[in-house]
Every structure is written in C-alpha cells, then in structure tokens.
Amino acid sequence: MRQSGRDNGSTVGPHPPPEGAPALSVDNLRAYYLTHYFGVEREVRAVDDISLVVRRNEIYGLAGESSCGKTTFLKTVAAAVRPPLSVIGGSVQYAFLDRDLYALNPAKLSAIRWRRLSYITQGSMNVLNPVRRVRESFIDFAYRHMGLKRRPFFAAVNEHLQRLHLAASVLDAYPHELSGGMKQRVTIALATICRPEFIIADEPTTALDVIVQKDVLAMIREAQQQIGSSMLFVTHDMTVHANIADRLGIMYAGRLVEEAPTADIFANPKHPYTAHLVASLPRIGEQSRKESLSGAPPNLANPPSGCRFHPRCPLAMEVCREASPALTTLAPGRRVACYAASPLVKPSPTAERVAGATHRAERVGLVQ
Amino acid sequence: MLRILKDLFRYNREFSLGAILILLVVAISLASFLSPYPSGMQYVVPFDAPPSWDHPFGTNSRGQDVFWQLTFAIRNSLLFGTAVALLSRLIAIVVGLTSGYVGGMVDSVLMSINDTFVVFPPFPILVLVYFIFKDHMSWALLAVAMACLGWAYDARLIRSMALSLRTREFTTQSLFSGMSTGQILAEEHLPYVLPIVFATTMNNINWSIGLEVTLSVIGFTNIDTPTIGTMIYWANQHTALVAGVWWWIAFPVGLVIITFVGLYLLSVSMNEYIDPRSRLSGMGGAA
Amino acid sequence: MAAYALYVLRRSGQFVLVVFVGINIAFFVTHATPIDPITAAIAAATRFSQADPQAVQLTREALRELYGLQGNLWQQYVVFWMRVARADFGPSLSAFPTPVSTLIWRALPWTFGLLSVATLISWGLGNLLGGLAGYYRRNVPLKLVGVVASGLQPIPNYVMAFIVLVLFGYVWPILPITGSSQINLPQGWTLAYFQSVFQHALLPVLSLVLVGTGAWFIGMRALVSNIVTEDYVAYAELGGVDRWRILISYVMRNALLTQVTGLALSLGLIFNGAVITEVVFGYPGLGNLLIRAVYAGDYSLVIGIASTSIIAVAFAALVIDLVLPLLDPRVRVA
C-alpha cells in the first residue's frame, strides 16, 4: 500500500510568488467566543481584525503558536462557525462567489462545499466515519458534485487515487484499518477529488512522524498543482511552512503581525515575534543556544493593552503599551505591525473602534 | 462546595427544581416528628374521611390520618433508599477504584464479576430472599440484599474514571513519593471520583425506593413498617380505589413521583456540572 | 475472523460465569440460611389443624426428598446443579403434580412476548426521537418530548403500571386490565383470539413503553450531543454532506453501537420491569407465576423461576453481545 516513485525535486518547495488575482479576500474579520457560564460572561477575541488576501494558485501559510487563533480563523473563512464562536464583523470574499461568504443561504453554502471549497483538517485521525468504508465517504462527500453515474464516478475516483499514488484497495478499507499517514493521504484525495478552487488545510501533517510528513507534504503540493487551486495552509511548524508555503502570515494573539513571501520571512523577519520564530529553527552546524521567549502567550479573554506582544517583546517601547500598531505595508507584498520595525507603522484606528464597540452584528451558526 | 451549590441553584433550572422538590419531600418526612399519632397506631381517627381541614389528605379504612401516615412512610422510604445507596456506593467505590488502579488480572476478575452482577435481574432474586426469610424479613436485611445487587453499574463508571486517573502525572508523583496503593486511592483519586459518585447516589436512591415500593405493594417486605410501598399495599388490601377512597392511593403515589423526579433532576444537573462537554452542548450545538 | 472467534469465546465464558454465580446465589439463599423451608411449609400446613406427629414426620421426609434437601450441604449442592442442568425442578406443590418446568414453559412465551415487543418499541422510538433531539437541539417539539421523557423516565415500572391501570381501568375504562385474553375464548389461530390477545397486551405494553422510551430517549440524546462534536461529524458538515445522511449514517449509526451494548447491559432491569408489570395486569407470565408461587409457598416453583430468570436474561444479553460486532467493523474485542 505504500506509494512511492514520487519525485521530490522541482515540484516541492517554495517557488516565487505568482502575481495572480485574489482567490480569497478577508477584510477586518473579527470572530469572538462569547460564553455565558453560571452568570459569568466572557469574550475571547480569537480572531481580532484580520485582513489578508490569498492569490490564485498560491499556498498561503499561516503560522503562530498554539491558541493564537489560527484554527478559529480557518473556521470563520470556512463558514464553520457555531456557538459559542460568532463572527462579529468583517467580510470574507471568495473569487468564485458573487457575494460575501456570510451572505449565502444554507443551500448555496452547501452547494459550494467540496465543489469549490474543501478542507483538509487537523487530527485527520478521526475525520473519517469509523463505521463507513472509505468508498462510502467518497460517495457522501463527492458524488453529488461530480454529476456522474455510479460507474464513471468510481472510474474517476480510481483515476484520482492513481494520480496521487494511492492503491484503489483503500476504498474498501475502514478507517481503523489504515495507518495515520494513509488516513491523511486518503483525506487529501477526498479533499481534492472535486478539483475545488480553494482548499483549507489545518495542521494536516502535525500528527505524523517526520518521514511520513515529508511524503504527505509532497502529495499536498502535487495535488494542489495538478488541480491548480489556491490553498490556505495553517501549521505552527515553521519547517513545514519553509517547505510548502509561497507566502507566510504570522499570527499572534488573534492578530496578523507580519506577512511576506516565505523566503523573505526567513531571510529577513521584521517583527520581533517572527524573528524569534525563525531564530528558534535548528540550522545545520549551528552551535549557539536558542533564546527562549519569556512569559506566556496572552490570555485572549483579557489581552494586554496596546501591542499584544509587548509584555514579551525585547524591543518594547512606551508606545507599544498604549496603542495597538496597525498592519502596515512597508514594501510590495510586505506588511508588518510593529513600531520598532519601521517609523511608518502607526497606531491602528480599528483597535479603538473595537474597544468602543457596544452593539454587535452577530452572525452565528453558519454551518447550515 | 457551598458556592457550587449556590451557583447551581441560581443558574441551573434542573438543579433548582430538583432541589425544591426534594426539600419539600424532606420537609414532609421531617414533619413525622410532629405527628399527633404514633406511626403504627390504628383506629385513631374516623374511617375513610375525604380530605378536609382536619385531615388534609383524608383518612383511611384503618382509621389512620393519611397525611401523618405519609410523613412516616416517606421518612422510612428515604432512609431506606439512602441506606441502600450508601452501602452499594461503598462496594462500587472499592471495586471500581481497585479495578481501575491495580489493573491487570485483578481488573479482569473484578470486572467479570461486575458484569455478572450487571445482568442479574434483581427482582426474582429479592423475591427468593423474601420467600426464604418470610417473617424474618427486616428492613436491614432487604437493604443489604439490594445493596449487593445495585452496585455493579456504577462500579464500572468509577473504574473508567480511575483508569484515566492512573495515567495522570500526580499519580506517578505520589507513587514515587512513597504512598501506598490504598493511600493513593483514598487521598488522591477519591476526590476526583466523588462528584460522579454523588450523582449516581441519587439514581441509586431512586432505584432502591422504586424496588422497595414494588416489593412492598405485593406484600414481600415487612408490611408493618410504614413506607410508601406498604401504604399502597394496605390501600390495595382494603380495595381503596373500588371503595372510592382515592386519597389513600393518590397522595402516596403523587409524593413518590415527586421524589423520583426530584432526585432524577438532581442527578442530571450534577452530571451536567461534572461533564463540561454536555454543558457546552447544552448551550446549543448544531442547527 | 479469528478476533471474532476469540470474542465469542470470551463472551460465552462471561455467560457461564453469570449463570454460575447466579445459581450459586440461588442455592445459598435457599440452602445456607438458618431458615428451614420444610419446617416453614409444615407450619403453614398445620396452622389450622392438629396433625399426627408421625404424619408430620412422614411429610417432612417426603418434602426433604422432593426439595432435594437430603444429605449434607455439599450433596444438596450437587443435586441442585443437576436439577438446573436438566431443567427439572420437580413437581409444583401448588399445581401438583404438574412439573415446575411445564409451568415455566407455559409462562415464558407470555413474558418473552411482552418484554420483546415493549423493548423493541421503546428502544426504537426512544433512540429515534432521542437522536433527533440530540441533533436538532433547538427544535421546540423535541424539547417538549425531552421534558416529558425526563418526567416519565425516573418513575419505576410498578408505579407506572399502577397509574396506567387506574387511568384505563377506573377513570376511562376502555381496555381490558387483566389477563392475556378473554377468559371464555378458546386458544387457537383464530382472528378473535388474536384480537383479544392484542387488546389485552396494550396496557402492559403501554406502561412499559412509557418508562422505557424515556430512558432510551435521554441516553440517546446525551450520546448524540457528544457525537456531534466528533471530528468526523464536523468534517462531514464542512464537506456539505447531506444533512440526513449525516444524521443517520454518521451520528445515529455511531451512537447505536453504544445503545445496543446498553440494551444488553440493561436486560436485567428490563426483565424486572416486565415481570412487575405482569403482576399489576395479571398477565400470565413468569412474574405472575412467581408471585403466585410465593403466596402458595411453592418452594420448587420459586427456585425454578428464579433460576430460569437468571439464565434467560444472561442468555439474551449474550445473544445481543454476539450480534454487536457485526454492527461495528472495529470488532471491539477488548
């Protein structure tokens, strides 16, 4: 069952950012967890005013430590919001849609799922129904979108599996009969069978060992290139990003703090947090000790004032404590939110607006 | 603990309703100490009087005041249920914690026995016990017999908790610091298990009162001890319903239902408090 | 397949253990207690008349042999097991000389019928409604069903049967409240007989279903609201998989495995409920037979019924457990 014979040479690894049209535009997106337990109201700002663009045919990597809001961000752009999470404001525009994602009715939303927008998820160990064969999962997810009769449908599935170097016999297996790596490959095949325009990948390699991880990454890259889709790829693992992402966004405490082509991020990080992430990567022949970041990630229910990174920042200044820095374009394709990075960075106007917000347009429960 | 109860009472509708019902039942049972008539005494009031100002729940064909009789009956039923629950909790905790913590052979053997007791139909066995003991049948004997039949389901629950506790770090740490198995179980694990034990206690009290009512109504317990069950037994003996003395039946049945529902609500809300997952889903999951 | 064979073996071993422990309990309750059933029986027989001491002695011997109480405890134990193994508990005293086994065989189908029909209905209905209620948490009618179920579920079978009896027997007498069919109707494959059996079964089944459905409903609703948070359900929702397909093949299908195990585990309690309901409605099953045997002081019949109940329930649980792996591809042999 082991698939081999894939060439890892030219197809894998970052390539220059394509100057394509946007496939996904996110503007000022805010999504909070609003909870109400035993009389105590809490508000966790997991996604706080994020704007970014994913271009056609590119892999956009999103990095940051655990609980920085990466997965929540993915949920909001996948319209997988359910209580206690709710979208407070902002817009999510896909190129294949004529309107905002959150303006779709459930039927429309259901029609684009998998056909145009698919998802490779975190913890792929448990995303396949344990009592259904893989074949049935393919039917459940893809059959209605392909517009084919049974026989040609399975011919197409077989062909797709073959392209991804998977044996057709996996179709008759139950999930528990497959190894972790195999399951992950099956979900990648499942997510790409309909040739969707946009794929969201949430830590697809985190649970795998390093060898399998490399193969799976190559497979994702290969599938993405075969069908020419755009991808939003989230992981906390910077080495994975170095191998797969065209451009990188760095998240800290619910905010985007830096964005640049992958190579630039690694070569010349502007934000001190990015610099720390890059510096913590092991390099061959390196002797020096790694500097660890002092302090803990902030509590998103009660974030620090000003720049959320300032309590842990080696470069913190007076202004950092008072006003949140806006994500500012320093050069084409290069944005950063840090006063120390450039004098061009000014306090964010939206931060004040958010703090003063009393009424909210809540949009809840958009999983149909 | 008190704060938790207060929070539960304020914000959990099931808990507050259950607590009010049970407080009412307990109050009625405590009223037995104020009863103007001793519990077993017959022919102290007029026969078959319908509910009135003097006798709020009426009187029965044995010349007893139904309300005061009921206060004794519910007191005995509650005490009985509590006794069975405490005894069977004891067995369940010992078996569950030992099985889960020690594991291996001990676990297999204990769980085999456990599963055996889970499938036993308690009623025929209790009837058998009554059949042999007949007039020697006492309150305490029945309680012990029921406790021996009522522990298994919850022992399994406690075992699965203990299994997960065993892999936690603090267990390893206490082991390294030289605590004995018994000490670890009693001092480290018991506090984690107690909330769930508390929730199951409510269910077990329900179960044992229900079974006691059933056995008493057929006359298979000591029918001279007033309980809810024996009250209905005597009412049936005097064909109260046919004779139109409905209050003799209706009030005990109503009160026991209030007890069941109250205890059940308490157990449900406890479970909800313990298991945050169901709390979350209670806030509204899909659709 | 080897895994399944191992599972069958283990599960059968568990069955043997249940029967072994159960029969031992029955034996020790009846033999190892200081109370002598023979003295009790003779006391009951001679309560109203002076008996010849010699006749009493003869009766004592005869009963001793009949009950298998000759010899020491160990010999009695062996005799007891042989009787269980041959399903021969001797003649019934109250229906002398009909053998106990004949009486039990006559009553068993009624209990089995009542229990299986009521269980199928309440299990099916409770799981269906509970599954829907767990999935559509905001649906108001289903919430109301939940409230009703929470009210009905904790009521013990006896009390429920009693309430149903009072409601349909005295308050609104539309259905027969006792027996299994009209008394003067000949048994046979006639429409009239079946109609009568059906009518007589309605109230006992109703009272069992009212309690049982509530319990399954609540269990299923809790299970489903946990399964909804599983990765594979969230993923299927992200994939835009058909709503009903998710509900049936993803949510309910996975919850059912637990509910089938639950059915096997609660058979003892379900049996209890059926037996008690029989007593209330005078239904001619094991429960009624047991109560009559106790009233009549029929020693062999009581032991026979208790032993049969234990074996029957254990066997039914075994059958369900053996079917379970066929529903679950993971064949949980653990």
PDB file of C-alpha atoms in Angstrom, chain B residues 48-183:
ATOM      1  CA  ASP B  48     -62.498   6.953  55.101  1.00  0.00           C
ATOM      2  CA  ALA B  49     -62.970  10.667  55.583  1.00  0.00           C
ATOM      3  CA  PRO B  50     -62.181  12.614  52.397  1.00  0.00           C
ATOM      4  CA  PRO B  51     -59.571  15.393  52.557  1.00  0.00           C
ATOM      5  CA  SER B  52     -60.750  18.147  54.877  1.00  0.00           C
ATOM      6  CA  TRP B  53     -59.388  20.911  57.076  1.00  0.00           C
ATOM      7  CA  ASP B  54     -58.840  18.479  59.965  1.00  0.00           C
ATOM      8  CA  HIS B  55     -57.339  15.768  57.778  1.00  0.00           C
ATOM      9  CA  PRO B  56     -55.753  17.467  54.746  1.00  0.00           C
ATOM     10  CA  PHE B  57     -55.107  14.178  52.904  1.00  0.00           C
ATOM     11  CA  GLY B  58     -58.171  12.403  54.345  1.00  0.00           C
ATOM     12  CA  THR B  59     -58.221   9.292  56.481  1.00  0.00           C
ATOM     13  CA  ASN B  60     -58.091   5.639  55.511  1.00  0.00           C
ATOM     14  CA  SER B  61     -60.038   2.473  56.213  1.00  0.00           C
ATOM     15  CA  ARG B  62     -57.670   1.534  59.027  1.00  0.00           C
ATOM     16  CA  GLY B  63     -58.533   4.651  60.964  1.00  0.00           C
ATOM     17  CA  GLN B  64     -55.292   6.491  60.210  1.00  0.00           C
ATOM     18  CA  ASP B  65     -54.722  10.043  59.069  1.00  0.00           C
ATOM     19  CA  VAL B  66     -53.242   9.751  55.543  1.00  0.00           C
ATOM     20  CA  PHE B  67     -51.076  12.870  55.854  1.00  0.00           C
ATOM     21  CA  TRP B  68     -49.367  11.871  59.083  1.00  0.00           C
ATOM     22  CA  GLN B  69     -49.092   8.277  57.912  1.00  0.00           C
ATOM     23  CA  LEU B  70     -47.454   9.597  54.765  1.00  0.00           C
ATOM     24  CA  THR B  71     -44.856  11.551  56.758  1.00  0.00           C
ATOM     25  CA  PHE B  72     -43.713   8.323  58.415  1.00  0.00           C
ATOM     26  CA  ALA B  73     -43.860   6.422  55.156  1.00  0.00           C
ATOM     27  CA  ILE B  74     -41.738   8.866  53.182  1.00  0.00           C
ATOM     28  CA  ARG B  75     -39.260   9.134  56.043  1.00  0.00           C
ATOM     29  CA  ASN B  76     -38.768   5.391  56.097  1.00  0.00           C
ATOM     30  CA  SER B  77     -38.602   5.161  52.313  1.00  0.00           C
ATOM     31  CA  LEU B  78     -35.984   7.922  52.119  1.00  0.00           C
ATOM     32  CA  LEU B  79     -33.927   6.374  54.909  1.00  0.00           C
ATOM     33  CA  PHE B  80     -34.160   3.022  53.201  1.00  0.00           C
ATOM     34  CA  GLY B  81     -33.097   4.401  49.837  1.00  0.00           C
ATOM     35  CA  THR B  82     -30.214   6.298  51.402  1.00  0.00           C
ATOM     36  CA  ALA B  83     -29.031   3.234  53.309  1.00  0.00           C
ATOM     37  CA  VAL B  84     -29.040   1.078  50.186  1.00  0.00           C
ATOM     38  CA  ALA B  85     -27.327   3.806  48.192  1.00  0.00           C
ATOM     39  CA  LEU B  86     -24.582   4.321  50.792  1.00  0.00           C
ATOM     40  CA  LEU B  87     -23.892   0.604  51.131  1.00  0.00           C
ATOM     41  CA  SER B  88     -23.798  -0.014  47.414  1.00  0.00           C
ATOM     42  CA  ARG B  89     -21.677   3.125  46.838  1.00  0.00           C
ATOM     43  CA  LEU B  90     -19.178   1.673  49.261  1.00  0.00           C
ATOM     44  CA  ILE B  91     -18.931  -1.537  47.248  1.00  0.00           C
ATOM     45  CA  ALA B  92     -18.891   0.364  43.952  1.00  0.00           C
ATOM     46  CA  ILE B  93     -16.090   2.695  45.054  1.00  0.00           C
ATOM     47  CA  VAL B  94     -13.906  -0.068  46.437  1.00  0.00           C
ATOM     48  CA  VAL B  95     -14.373  -2.315  43.405  1.00  0.00           C
ATOM     49  CA  GLY B  96     -14.187   0.493  40.859  1.00  0.00           C
ATOM     50  CA  LEU B  97     -11.084   2.214  42.230  1.00  0.00           C
ATOM     51  CA  THR B  98      -9.228  -1.028  42.881  1.00  0.00           C
ATOM     52  CA  SER B  99     -10.054  -2.427  39.491  1.00  0.00           C
ATOM     53  CA  GLY B 100      -9.130   0.729  37.641  1.00  0.00           C
ATOM     54  CA  TYR B 101      -5.965   1.458  39.585  1.00  0.00           C
ATOM     55  CA  VAL B 102      -4.485  -2.006  40.045  1.00  0.00           C
ATOM     56  CA  GLY B 103      -5.455  -3.224  36.564  1.00  0.00           C
ATOM     57  CA  GLY B 104      -4.205  -6.475  35.081  1.00  0.00           C
ATOM     58  CA  MET B 105      -5.577  -9.715  36.444  1.00  0.00           C
ATOM     59  CA  VAL B 106      -7.329  -8.040  39.350  1.00  0.00           C
ATOM     60  CA  ASP B 107      -9.152  -5.791  36.921  1.00  0.00           C
ATOM     61  CA  SER B 108     -10.213  -8.671  34.672  1.00  0.00           C
ATOM     62  CA  VAL B 109     -11.511 -10.724  37.556  1.00  0.00           C
ATOM     63  CA  LEU B 110     -13.329  -7.858  39.261  1.00  0.00           C
ATOM     64  CA  MET B 111     -14.874  -6.682  36.006  1.00  0.00           C
ATOM     65  CA  SER B 112     -16.062 -10.195  35.154  1.00  0.00           C
ATOM     66  CA  ILE B 113     -17.816 -10.333  38.487  1.00  0.00           C
ATOM     67  CA  ASN B 114     -19.050  -6.809  37.925  1.00  0.00           C
ATOM     68  CA  ASP B 115     -20.542  -7.640  34.530  1.00  0.00           C
ATOM     69  CA  THR B 116     -22.157 -10.655  36.091  1.00  0.00           C
ATOM     70  CA  PHE B 117     -23.977  -8.503  38.608  1.00  0.00           C
ATOM     71  CA  VAL B 118     -24.954  -6.020  35.918  1.00  0.00           C
ATOM     72  CA  VAL B 119     -27.105  -8.575  34.091  1.00  0.00           C
ATOM     73  CA  PHE B 120     -28.773 -10.110  37.136  1.00  0.00           C
ATOM     74  CA  PRO B 121     -32.488  -9.386  37.293  1.00  0.00           C
ATOM     75  CA  PRO B 122     -32.779  -8.184  40.897  1.00  0.00           C
ATOM     76  CA  PHE B 123     -36.494  -8.763  41.331  1.00  0.00           C
ATOM     77  CA  PRO B 124     -36.603 -12.598  41.173  1.00  0.00           C
ATOM     78  CA  ILE B 125     -33.584 -12.788  43.476  1.00  0.00           C
ATOM     79  CA  LEU B 126     -35.148 -10.437  46.030  1.00  0.00           C
ATOM     80  CA  VAL B 127     -38.393 -12.392  45.864  1.00  0.00           C
ATOM     81  CA  LEU B 128     -36.383 -15.537  46.510  1.00  0.00           C
ATOM     82  CA  VAL B 129     -34.803 -13.885  49.531  1.00  0.00           C
ATOM     83  CA  TYR B 130     -38.204 -12.872  50.831  1.00  0.00           C
ATOM     84  CA  PHE B 131     -39.575 -16.349  50.191  1.00  0.00           C
ATOM     85  CA  ILE B 132     -36.897 -17.916  52.361  1.00  0.00           C
ATOM     86  CA  PHE B 133     -36.899 -15.350  55.143  1.00  0.00           C
ATOM     87  CA  LYS B 134     -40.618 -14.597  55.164  1.00  0.00           C
ATOM     88  CA  ASP B 135     -41.393 -13.240  58.614  1.00  0.00           C
ATOM     89  CA  HIS B 136     -37.714 -12.767  59.417  1.00  0.00           C
ATOM     90  CA  MET B 137     -37.550 -10.259  56.586  1.00  0.00           C
ATOM     91  CA  SER B 138     -36.394  -6.980  58.021  1.00  0.00           C
ATOM     92  CA  TRP B 139     -35.637  -3.514  56.795  1.00  0.00           C
ATOM     93  CA  ALA B 140     -31.891  -4.039  57.233  1.00  0.00           C
ATOM     94  CA  LEU B 141     -31.799  -7.418  55.501  1.00  0.00           C
ATOM     95  CA  LEU B 142     -33.617  -6.039  52.467  1.00  0.00           C
ATOM     96  CA  ALA B 143     -31.277  -3.060  52.360  1.00  0.00           C
ATOM     97  CA  VAL B 144     -28.209  -5.301  52.393  1.00  0.00           C
ATOM     98  CA  ALA B 145     -29.651  -7.610  49.744  1.00  0.00           C
ATOM     99  CA  MET B 146     -30.447  -4.673  47.471  1.00  0.00           C
ATOM    100  CA  ALA B 147     -27.064  -3.060  48.025  1.00  0.00           C
ATOM    101  CA  CYS B 148     -25.432  -6.327  46.946  1.00  0.00           C
ATOM    102  CA  LEU B 149     -27.400  -6.194  43.700  1.00  0.00           C
ATOM    103  CA  GLY B 150     -27.168  -2.476  42.975  1.00  0.00           C
ATOM    104  CA  TRP B 151     -23.507  -1.550  42.834  1.00  0.00           C
ATOM    105  CA  ALA B 152     -22.254  -3.014  39.595  1.00  0.00           C
ATOM    106  CA  TYR B 153     -23.247  -0.427  37.023  1.00  0.00           C
ATOM    107  CA  ASP B 154     -21.617   2.411  38.910  1.00  0.00           C
ATOM    108  CA  ALA B 155     -18.513   0.419  39.766  1.00  0.00           C
ATOM    109  CA  ARG B 156     -17.830   0.260  36.034  1.00  0.00           C
ATOM    110  CA  LEU B 157     -18.252   4.007  35.762  1.00  0.00           C
ATOM    111  CA  ILE B 158     -15.838   4.628  38.629  1.00  0.00           C
ATOM    112  CA  ARG B 159     -13.367   2.151  37.165  1.00  0.00           C
ATOM    113  CA  SER B 160     -13.217   4.002  33.879  1.00  0.00           C
ATOM    114  CA  MET B 161     -12.522   7.220  35.765  1.00  0.00           C
ATOM    115  CA  ALA B 162      -9.837   5.541  37.831  1.00  0.00           C
ATOM    116  CA  LEU B 163      -8.263   4.183  34.650  1.00  0.00           C
ATOM    117  CA  SER B 164      -7.819   7.673  33.314  1.00  0.00           C
ATOM    118  CA  LEU B 165      -6.608   8.985  36.677  1.00  0.00           C
ATOM    119  CA  ARG B 166      -3.933   6.318  36.817  1.00  0.00           C
ATOM    120  CA  THR B 167      -2.196   7.759  33.785  1.00  0.00           C
ATOM    121  CA  ARG B 168      -2.170  11.290  35.191  1.00  0.00           C
ATOM    122  CA  GLU B 169       1.083  12.713  36.423  1.00  0.00           C
ATOM    123  CA  PHE B 170       0.089  13.310  40.009  1.00  0.00           C
ATOM    124  CA  THR B 171      -0.466   9.575  40.436  1.00  0.00           C
ATOM    125  CA  THR B 172       3.065   8.801  39.353  1.00  0.00           C
ATOM    126  CA  GLN B 173       4.323  11.531  41.601  1.00  0.00           C
ATOM    127  CA  SER B 174       2.515  10.237  44.670  1.00  0.00           C
ATOM    128  CA  LEU B 175       3.755   6.756  43.850  1.00  0.00           C
ATOM    129  CA  PHE B 176       7.344   7.987  43.733  1.00  0.00           C
ATOM    130  CA  SER B 177       6.867   9.890  46.951  1.00  0.00           C
ATOM    131  CA  GLY B 178       6.200   6.554  48.636  1.00  0.00           C
ATOM    132  CA  MET B 179       2.428   6.494  49.111  1.00  0.00           C
ATOM    133  CA  SER B 180       0.797   3.104  49.322  1.00  0.00           C
ATOM    134  CA  THR B 181      -1.885   2.000  46.858  1.00  0.00           C
ATOM    135  CA  GLY B 182      -4.572   2.441  49.458  1.00  0.00           C
ATOM    136  CA  GLN B 183      -3.326   5.933  50.299  1.00  0.00           C
TER     137      GLN B 183
END
